[in-house]
Tab-separated table of C-alpha atoms and ligand atoms in Angstrom:
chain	number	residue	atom	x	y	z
A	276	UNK	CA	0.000	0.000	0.000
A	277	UNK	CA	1.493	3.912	-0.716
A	278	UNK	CA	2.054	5.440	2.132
A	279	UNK	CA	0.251	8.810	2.697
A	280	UNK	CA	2.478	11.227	1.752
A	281	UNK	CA	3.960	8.922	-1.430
A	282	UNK	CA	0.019	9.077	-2.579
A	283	UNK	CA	-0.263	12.725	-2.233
A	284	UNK	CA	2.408	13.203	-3.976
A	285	UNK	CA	1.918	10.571	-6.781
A	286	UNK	CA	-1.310	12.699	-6.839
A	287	UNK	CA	0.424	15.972	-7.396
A	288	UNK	CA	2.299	14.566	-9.908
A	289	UNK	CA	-0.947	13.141	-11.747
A	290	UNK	CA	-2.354	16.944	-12.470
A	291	UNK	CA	1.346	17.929	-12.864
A	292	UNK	CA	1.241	15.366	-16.226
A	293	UNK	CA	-2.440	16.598	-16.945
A	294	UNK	CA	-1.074	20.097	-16.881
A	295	UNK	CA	1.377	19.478	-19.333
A	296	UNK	CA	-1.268	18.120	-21.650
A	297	UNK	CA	-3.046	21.511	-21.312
A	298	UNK	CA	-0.132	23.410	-21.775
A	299	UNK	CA	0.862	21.276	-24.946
A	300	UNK	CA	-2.619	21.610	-26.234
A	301	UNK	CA	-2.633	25.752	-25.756
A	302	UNK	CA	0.760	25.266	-27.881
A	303	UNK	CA	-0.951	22.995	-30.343
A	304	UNK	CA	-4.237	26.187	-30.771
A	305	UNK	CA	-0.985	28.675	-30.991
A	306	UNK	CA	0.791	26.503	-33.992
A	307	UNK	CA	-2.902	26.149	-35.315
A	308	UNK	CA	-3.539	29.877	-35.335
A	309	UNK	CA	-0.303	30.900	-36.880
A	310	UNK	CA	-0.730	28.416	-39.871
A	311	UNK	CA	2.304	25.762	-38.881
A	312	UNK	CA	-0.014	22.521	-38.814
A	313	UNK	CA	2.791	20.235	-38.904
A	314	UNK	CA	3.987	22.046	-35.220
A	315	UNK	CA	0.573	21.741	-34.068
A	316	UNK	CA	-0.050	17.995	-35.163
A	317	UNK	CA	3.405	17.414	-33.057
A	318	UNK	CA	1.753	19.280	-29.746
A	319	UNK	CA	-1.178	17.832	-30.292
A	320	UNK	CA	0.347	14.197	-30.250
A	321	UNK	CA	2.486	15.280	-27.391
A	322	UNK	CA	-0.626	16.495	-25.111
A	323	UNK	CA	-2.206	13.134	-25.820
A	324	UNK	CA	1.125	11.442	-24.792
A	325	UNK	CA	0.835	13.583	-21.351
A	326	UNK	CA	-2.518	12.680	-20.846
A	327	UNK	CA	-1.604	8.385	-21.003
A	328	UNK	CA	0.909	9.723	-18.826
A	329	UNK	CA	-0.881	11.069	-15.937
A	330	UNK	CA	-3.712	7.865	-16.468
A	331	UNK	CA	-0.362	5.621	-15.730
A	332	UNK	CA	-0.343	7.432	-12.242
A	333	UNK	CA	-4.037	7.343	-11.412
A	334	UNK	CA	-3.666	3.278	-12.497
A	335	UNK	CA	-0.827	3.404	-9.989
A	336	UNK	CA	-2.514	4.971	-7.112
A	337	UNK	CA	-5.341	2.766	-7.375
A	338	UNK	CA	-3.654	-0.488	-7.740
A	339	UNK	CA	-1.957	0.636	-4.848
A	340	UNK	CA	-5.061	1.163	-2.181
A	341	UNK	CA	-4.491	4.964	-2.651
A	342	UNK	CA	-6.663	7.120	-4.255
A	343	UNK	CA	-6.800	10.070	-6.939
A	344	UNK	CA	-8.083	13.758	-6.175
A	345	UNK	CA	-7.686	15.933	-9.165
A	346	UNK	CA	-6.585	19.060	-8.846
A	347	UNK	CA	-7.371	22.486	-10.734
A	348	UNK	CA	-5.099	22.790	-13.744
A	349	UNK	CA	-3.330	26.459	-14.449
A	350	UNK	CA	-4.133	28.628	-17.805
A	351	UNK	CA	-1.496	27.940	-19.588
A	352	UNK	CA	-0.088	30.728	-21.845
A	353	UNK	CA	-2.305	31.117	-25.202
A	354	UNK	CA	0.667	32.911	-27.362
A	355	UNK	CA	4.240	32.650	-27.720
A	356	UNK	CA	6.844	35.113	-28.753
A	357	UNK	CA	7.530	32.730	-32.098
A	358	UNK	CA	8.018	29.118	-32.779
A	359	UNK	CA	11.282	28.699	-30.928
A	360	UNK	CA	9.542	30.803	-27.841
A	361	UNK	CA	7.018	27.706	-27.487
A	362	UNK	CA	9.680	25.004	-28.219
A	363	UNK	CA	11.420	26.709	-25.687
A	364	UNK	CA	9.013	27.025	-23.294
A	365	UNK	CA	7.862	23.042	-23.395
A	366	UNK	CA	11.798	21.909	-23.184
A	367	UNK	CA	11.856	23.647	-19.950
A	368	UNK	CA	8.885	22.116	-18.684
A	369	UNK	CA	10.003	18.799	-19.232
A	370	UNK	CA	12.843	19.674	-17.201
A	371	UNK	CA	11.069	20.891	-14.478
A	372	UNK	CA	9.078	17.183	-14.934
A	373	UNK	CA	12.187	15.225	-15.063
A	374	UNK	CA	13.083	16.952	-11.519
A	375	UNK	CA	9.498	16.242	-10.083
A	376	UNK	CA	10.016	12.811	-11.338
A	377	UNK	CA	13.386	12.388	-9.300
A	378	UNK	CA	11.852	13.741	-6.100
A	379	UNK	CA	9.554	11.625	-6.427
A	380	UNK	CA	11.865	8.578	-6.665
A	381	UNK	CA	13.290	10.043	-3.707
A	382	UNK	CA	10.725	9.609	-1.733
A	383	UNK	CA	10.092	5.915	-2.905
A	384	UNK	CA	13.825	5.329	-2.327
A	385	UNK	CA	13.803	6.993	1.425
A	386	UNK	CA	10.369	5.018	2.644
A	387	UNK	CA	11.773	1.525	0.623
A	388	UNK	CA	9.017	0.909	-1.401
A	389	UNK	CA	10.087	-1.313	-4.292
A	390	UNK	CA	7.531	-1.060	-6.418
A	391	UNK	CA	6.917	2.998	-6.768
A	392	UNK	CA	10.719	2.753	-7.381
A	393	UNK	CA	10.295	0.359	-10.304
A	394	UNK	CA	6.678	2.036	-11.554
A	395	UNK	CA	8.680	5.581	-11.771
A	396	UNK	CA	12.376	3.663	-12.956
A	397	UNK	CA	9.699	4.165	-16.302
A	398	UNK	CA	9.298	7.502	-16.473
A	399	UNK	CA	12.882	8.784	-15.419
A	400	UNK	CA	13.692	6.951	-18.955
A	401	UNK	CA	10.674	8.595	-20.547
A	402	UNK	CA	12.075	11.991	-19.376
A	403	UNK	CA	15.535	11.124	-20.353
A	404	UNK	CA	13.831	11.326	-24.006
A	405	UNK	CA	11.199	13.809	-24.001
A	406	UNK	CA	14.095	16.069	-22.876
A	407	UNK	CA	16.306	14.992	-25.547
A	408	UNK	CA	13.925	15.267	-28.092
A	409	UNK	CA	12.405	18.741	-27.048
A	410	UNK	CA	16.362	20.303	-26.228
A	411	UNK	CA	17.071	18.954	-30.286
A	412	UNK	CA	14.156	20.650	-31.824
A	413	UNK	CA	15.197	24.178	-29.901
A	414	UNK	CA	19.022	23.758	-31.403
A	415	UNK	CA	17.296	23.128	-34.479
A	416	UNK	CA	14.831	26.169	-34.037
A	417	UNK	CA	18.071	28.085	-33.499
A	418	UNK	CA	19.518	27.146	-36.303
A	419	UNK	CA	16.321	28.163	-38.069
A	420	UNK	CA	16.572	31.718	-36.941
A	421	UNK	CA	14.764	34.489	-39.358
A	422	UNK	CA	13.833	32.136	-42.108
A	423	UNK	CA	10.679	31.692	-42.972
A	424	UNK	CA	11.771	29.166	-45.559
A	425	UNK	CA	14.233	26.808	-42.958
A	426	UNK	CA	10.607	27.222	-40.896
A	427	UNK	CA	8.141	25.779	-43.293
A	428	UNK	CA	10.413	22.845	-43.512
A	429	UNK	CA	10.762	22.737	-39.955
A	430	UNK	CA	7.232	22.384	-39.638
A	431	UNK	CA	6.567	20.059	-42.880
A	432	UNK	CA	9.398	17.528	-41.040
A	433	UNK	CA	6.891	17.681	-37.804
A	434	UNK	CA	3.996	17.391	-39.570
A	435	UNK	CA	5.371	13.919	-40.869
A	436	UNK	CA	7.064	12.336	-37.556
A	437	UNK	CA	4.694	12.879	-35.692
A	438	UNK	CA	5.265	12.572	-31.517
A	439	UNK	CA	8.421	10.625	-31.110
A	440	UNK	CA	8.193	9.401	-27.651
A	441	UNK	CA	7.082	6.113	-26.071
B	113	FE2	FE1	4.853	13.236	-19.128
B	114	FE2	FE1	6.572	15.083	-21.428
């Protein structure tokens, strides 16, 4: 059985993953709006990912003998600054994530409980990609700069991978 303050938590961290889906869908209506449908397919795909995510944790809890309490989710932002601004944005997000995810571990780690450690061992790998991928497409976004051109194909090479993580 979690412990009490390992299912709070785990429950924080739920909305913390359903968060993320709202903040990639609000990217996903920016892309949308600024005629880059290959961006917004990607956030799209990503907020869906996010939202499997946070059903993996409310699984959890209840298999467990915990269980979930939502939380209220934050607005997220509605516009960026450009394309590299909301690229930006979600890489640093999935830091903050990855760092939730380690406390979390943490916590498993200091009360012994085996299997929270080996549920989460999961998602510290997820995060090790998710970061990787988002921290590429910002180097490549830099790279990109000014040109509208280098952006269209930016967003045509999106458009056709689709969400890249597991
Ligand atoms: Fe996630
Ligand atoms: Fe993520």
């Amino acid at each position: 059985m979690l412990s009490k303050s390992l299912g709070a938590a785990m429950n924080e961290h739920l909305s913390k993953e359903l968060y993320a889906a709202h903040l990639y869908l609000a990217m996903s209506a920016y892309f949308d709006a600024n005629n880059l449908p290959g961006c917004a397919a990607w956030m799209r795909a990503q907020a869906e990912e996010e939202r499997t995510h946070g059903m993996k944790f409310y699984e959890y809890v209840y298999d467990r003998g915990g269980s979930v309490e939502l939380m209220s989710l934050d607005k997220p932002p509605a516009t960026y600054k450009s394309a590299l601004d909301a690229f930006e944005q979600a890489h640093e997000h999935e830091r903050q994530v990855s760092q939730a995810i380690d406390a979390l571990y943490a916590q498993a780690l200091e009360e012994g409980d085996y299997a929270s450690q080996v549920f989460l061992q999961w998602f510290i790998q997820e995060q090790v990609e998710e970061e990787k991928t988002s921290g590429t497409l910002v180097e490549t976004l830099k790279m990109v700069g000014d040109s509208t051109a280098s952006l269209l194909l930016f967003d045509r090479e999106l458009g056709s991978r689709g969400s890249s993580g597991g």
